[in-house]
Coordinates of N, CA and C in Angstrom, one line a residue:
M1 N -148.5 -53.2 -52.1 CA -147.4 -53.3 -53.1 C -146.1 -53.6 -52.4
A2 N -145.9 -53.1 -51.2 CA -144.6 -53.3 -50.5 C -144.5 -54.8 -50.2
H3 N -145.6 -55.5 -49.9 CA -145.5 -57.0 -49.7 C -145.2 -57.7 -51.0
L4 N -145.7 -57.3 -52.1 CA -145.4 -57.9 -53.4 C -143.9 -57.7 -53.7
V5 N -143.4 -56.5 -53.6 CA -142.0 -56.3 -53.9 C -141.1 -57.1 -53.0
A6 N -141.4 -57.2 -51.7 CA -140.6 -58.0 -50.7 C -140.7 -59.5 -51.1
A7 N -141.8 -60.0 -51.5 CA -142.0 -61.4 -51.8 C -141.2 -61.7 -53.1
A8 N -141.3 -60.8 -54.1 CA -140.5 -61.0 -55.3 C -139.0 -61.0 -55.1
E9 N -138.5 -60.1 -54.2 CA -137.1 -60.0 -53.9 C -136.6 -61.3 -53.1
R10 N -137.5 -61.9 -52.4 CA -137.1 -63.1 -51.7 C -137.0 -64.3 -52.6
E11 N -137.8 -64.3 -53.6 CA -137.9 -65.4 -54.6 C -136.9 -65.4 -55.7
F12 N -136.5 -64.2 -56.2 CA -135.7 -64.0 -57.4 C -134.5 -63.2 -57.1
D13 N -133.4 -63.4 -57.9 CA -132.2 -62.7 -57.7 C -132.3 -61.2 -58.2
H14 N -133.1 -61.1 -59.3 CA -133.3 -59.7 -59.9 C -134.7 -59.6 -60.2
V15 N -135.3 -58.4 -59.9 CA -136.7 -58.1 -60.1 C -136.8 -56.8 -60.8
L16 N -137.5 -56.8 -62.0 CA -137.7 -55.5 -62.7 C -139.2 -55.2 -62.8
F17 N -139.6 -54.0 -62.5 CA -141.0 -53.6 -62.6 C -141.0 -52.6 -63.7
D18 N -142.0 -52.8 -64.6 CA -142.2 -51.8 -65.7 C -143.3 -50.8 -65.2
A19 N -143.0 -49.5 -65.2 CA -143.9 -48.5 -64.7 C -144.3 -47.6 -65.9
P20 N -145.4 -46.8 -65.7 CA -145.8 -45.8 -66.7 C -144.7 -44.7 -66.8
P21 N -144.8 -43.8 -67.8 CA -143.9 -42.7 -67.9 C -143.8 -41.9 -66.6
L22 N -142.7 -41.5 -66.3 CA -142.4 -40.8 -65.0 C -143.1 -39.4 -64.8
L23 N -143.0 -38.6 -65.9 CA -143.5 -37.3 -65.7 C -145.1 -37.1 -65.6
P24 N -145.8 -37.8 -66.4 CA -147.3 -37.6 -66.4 C -148.0 -38.2 -65.1
V25 N -147.4 -39.3 -64.5 CA -148.0 -39.9 -63.3 C -146.9 -40.2 -62.3
T26 N -147.3 -40.4 -61.1 CA -146.3 -40.6 -60.0 C -146.0 -42.1 -59.7
D27 N -146.7 -43.0 -60.4 CA -146.6 -44.4 -60.1 C -145.1 -44.9 -60.0
A28 N -144.3 -44.5 -61.0 CA -142.9 -44.9 -61.0 C -142.1 -44.5 -59.8
V29 N -142.3 -43.2 -59.3 CA -141.6 -42.7 -58.2 C -142.1 -43.5 -56.9
V30 N -143.4 -43.7 -56.8 CA -143.9 -44.4 -55.6 C -143.4 -45.8 -55.6
L31 N -143.4 -46.5 -56.7 CA -142.9 -47.9 -56.8 C -141.4 -48.0 -56.5
S32 N -140.7 -47.0 -57.0 CA -139.2 -47.1 -56.8 C -138.8 -46.9 -55.4
K33 N -139.6 -46.3 -54.6 CA -139.3 -46.1 -53.2 C -139.3 -47.5 -52.4
W34 N -139.9 -48.5 -53.0 CA -139.9 -49.8 -52.4 C -138.8 -50.7 -53.0
T35 N -138.0 -50.2 -53.9 CA -137.0 -51.0 -54.6 C -135.6 -50.5 -54.3
S36 N -134.7 -51.1 -54.9 CA -133.3 -50.7 -54.8 C -132.9 -49.5 -55.6
G37 N -133.8 -49.2 -56.5 CA -133.6 -48.0 -57.4 C -134.3 -48.1 -58.7
A38 N -134.0 -47.2 -59.6 CA -134.8 -47.1 -60.8 C -133.8 -47.1 -62.0
I39 N -134.3 -47.7 -63.1 CA -133.5 -47.6 -64.3 C -134.4 -46.8 -65.3
V40 N -133.9 -45.7 -65.7 CA -134.6 -44.7 -66.5 C -134.5 -45.2 -68.0
V41 N -135.6 -45.3 -68.7 CA -135.7 -45.6 -70.1 C -136.1 -44.4 -70.9
A42 N -135.4 -44.1 -71.9 CA -135.7 -42.9 -72.7 C -135.7 -43.3 -74.2
R43 N -136.6 -42.8 -74.9 CA -136.6 -43.0 -76.4 C -135.8 -42.0 -77.1
S44 N -134.9 -42.5 -77.9 CA -134.0 -41.7 -78.6 C -134.7 -40.8 -79.6
G45 N -134.4 -39.5 -79.6 CA -135.0 -38.6 -80.6 C -136.4 -38.1 -80.2
H46 N -137.0 -38.6 -79.0 CA -138.3 -38.2 -78.6 C -138.3 -37.5 -77.3
V47 N -137.5 -37.9 -76.4 CA -137.4 -37.3 -75.0 C -136.5 -36.0 -75.1
K48 N -137.1 -34.9 -74.7 CA -136.4 -33.7 -74.8 C -135.5 -33.6 -73.5
R49 N -134.4 -32.8 -73.7 CA -133.5 -32.7 -72.6 C -134.1 -32.1 -71.3
T50 N -135.1 -31.2 -71.5 CA -135.8 -30.6 -70.4 C -136.6 -31.6 -69.6
E51 N -137.2 -32.6 -70.4 CA -138.0 -33.7 -69.8 C -137.1 -34.6 -69.0
F52 N -136.0 -34.9 -69.6 CA -135.0 -35.8 -69.0 C -134.5 -35.2 -67.7
D53 N -134.2 -33.9 -67.7 CA -133.7 -33.2 -66.5 C -134.8 -33.1 -65.5
A54 N -136.1 -32.9 -65.9 CA -137.2 -32.9 -64.9 C -137.4 -34.3 -64.3
A55 N -137.3 -35.3 -65.0 CA -137.4 -36.7 -64.5 C -136.3 -37.0 -63.5
Q56 N -135.1 -36.6 -63.9 CA -133.9 -36.8 -63.0 C -134.1 -36.0 -61.7
Q57 N -134.6 -34.8 -61.8 CA -134.9 -34.0 -60.6 C -136.0 -34.6 -59.7
L58 N -137.0 -35.1 -60.3 CA -138.1 -35.7 -59.6 C -137.6 -36.9 -58.8
L59 N -136.8 -37.8 -59.4 CA -136.3 -38.9 -58.7 C -135.3 -38.5 -57.6
E60 N -134.5 -37.5 -57.9 CA -133.5 -37.0 -56.9 C -134.3 -36.5 -55.7
T61 N -135.3 -35.7 -55.9 CA -136.1 -35.1 -54.8 C -136.8 -36.2 -54.0
A62 N -137.2 -37.2 -54.6 CA -137.9 -38.3 -53.9 C -136.9 -39.3 -53.2
G63 N -135.6 -39.0 -53.4 CA -134.6 -39.9 -52.8 C -134.4 -41.2 -53.5
V64 N -134.7 -41.3 -54.8 CA -134.6 -42.5 -55.5 C -133.2 -42.7 -56.1
R65 N -132.6 -43.8 -55.9 CA -131.3 -44.1 -56.5 C -131.5 -44.5 -58.0
V66 N -130.8 -43.8 -58.9 CA -130.9 -44.1 -60.3 C -129.8 -45.1 -60.6
L67 N -130.2 -46.3 -61.0 CA -129.2 -47.4 -61.2 C -128.6 -47.3 -62.6
G68 N -129.3 -46.7 -63.6 CA -128.8 -46.6 -64.9 C -129.8 -46.0 -65.9
L69 N -129.4 -46.0 -67.1 CA -130.2 -45.4 -68.2 C -130.2 -46.4 -69.4
V70 N -131.4 -46.6 -70.0 CA -131.5 -47.3 -71.2 C -132.0 -46.3 -72.3
L71 N -131.3 -46.2 -73.4 CA -131.7 -45.4 -74.5 C -132.1 -46.3 -75.6
N72 N -133.4 -46.3 -75.9 CA -133.9 -47.3 -76.8 C -134.3 -46.6 -78.1
D73 N -134.6 -47.3 -79.2 CA -135.0 -46.8 -80.5 C -134.0 -46.0 -81.1
V74 N -132.7 -46.3 -80.9 CA -131.6 -45.6 -81.5 C -131.6 -46.0 -83.0
P75 N -131.5 -45.0 -83.9 CA -131.5 -45.4 -85.3 C -130.3 -46.3 -85.7
A76 N -130.5 -47.2 -86.5 CA -129.5 -48.2 -86.9 C -128.2 -47.5 -87.5
A77 N -128.4 -46.4 -88.2 CA -127.3 -45.6 -88.8 C -126.4 -45.1 -87.7
M78 N -126.9 -44.9 -86.5 CA -126.0 -44.4 -85.5 C -125.1 -45.5 -84.9
T79 N -125.5 -46.7 -85.1 CA -124.8 -47.8 -84.5 C -123.9 -48.6 -85.4
A80 N -123.8 -48.1 -86.7 CA -123.0 -48.8 -87.7 C -121.5 -48.9 -87.3
T81 N -121.0 -47.9 -86.7 CA -119.6 -48.0 -86.3 C -119.3 -48.8 -85.1
Y82 N -120.3 -49.2 -84.4 CA -120.1 -50.0 -83.1 C -120.2 -51.5 -83.4
G83 N -121.1 -51.9 -84.1 CA -121.2 -53.4 -84.4 C -122.3 -53.7 -85.4
G84 N -122.7 -54.9 -85.4 CA -123.8 -55.2 -86.4 C -124.7 -56.3 -85.8
Y85 N -125.6 -56.8 -86.6 CA -126.5 -57.8 -86.2 C -126.0 -59.2 -86.7

């Protein structure tokens, strides 16, 4: 996997790997050790604060740099004051 990551980074400016959920399996933590960091994706209204905290602690313990957070599936009613489609 390390060779695949290195080859992709030589070929492209930006490389994103989609990994399974962080808490049930360790694939994302292992993969992120070979990358510049992790982008955490959380589903609005479904991920509990304790789960988010546990995921953050797991990444921190593994020495993974968190590059950002994506909050998806945000209800449209919550975005009405920000903009439109």
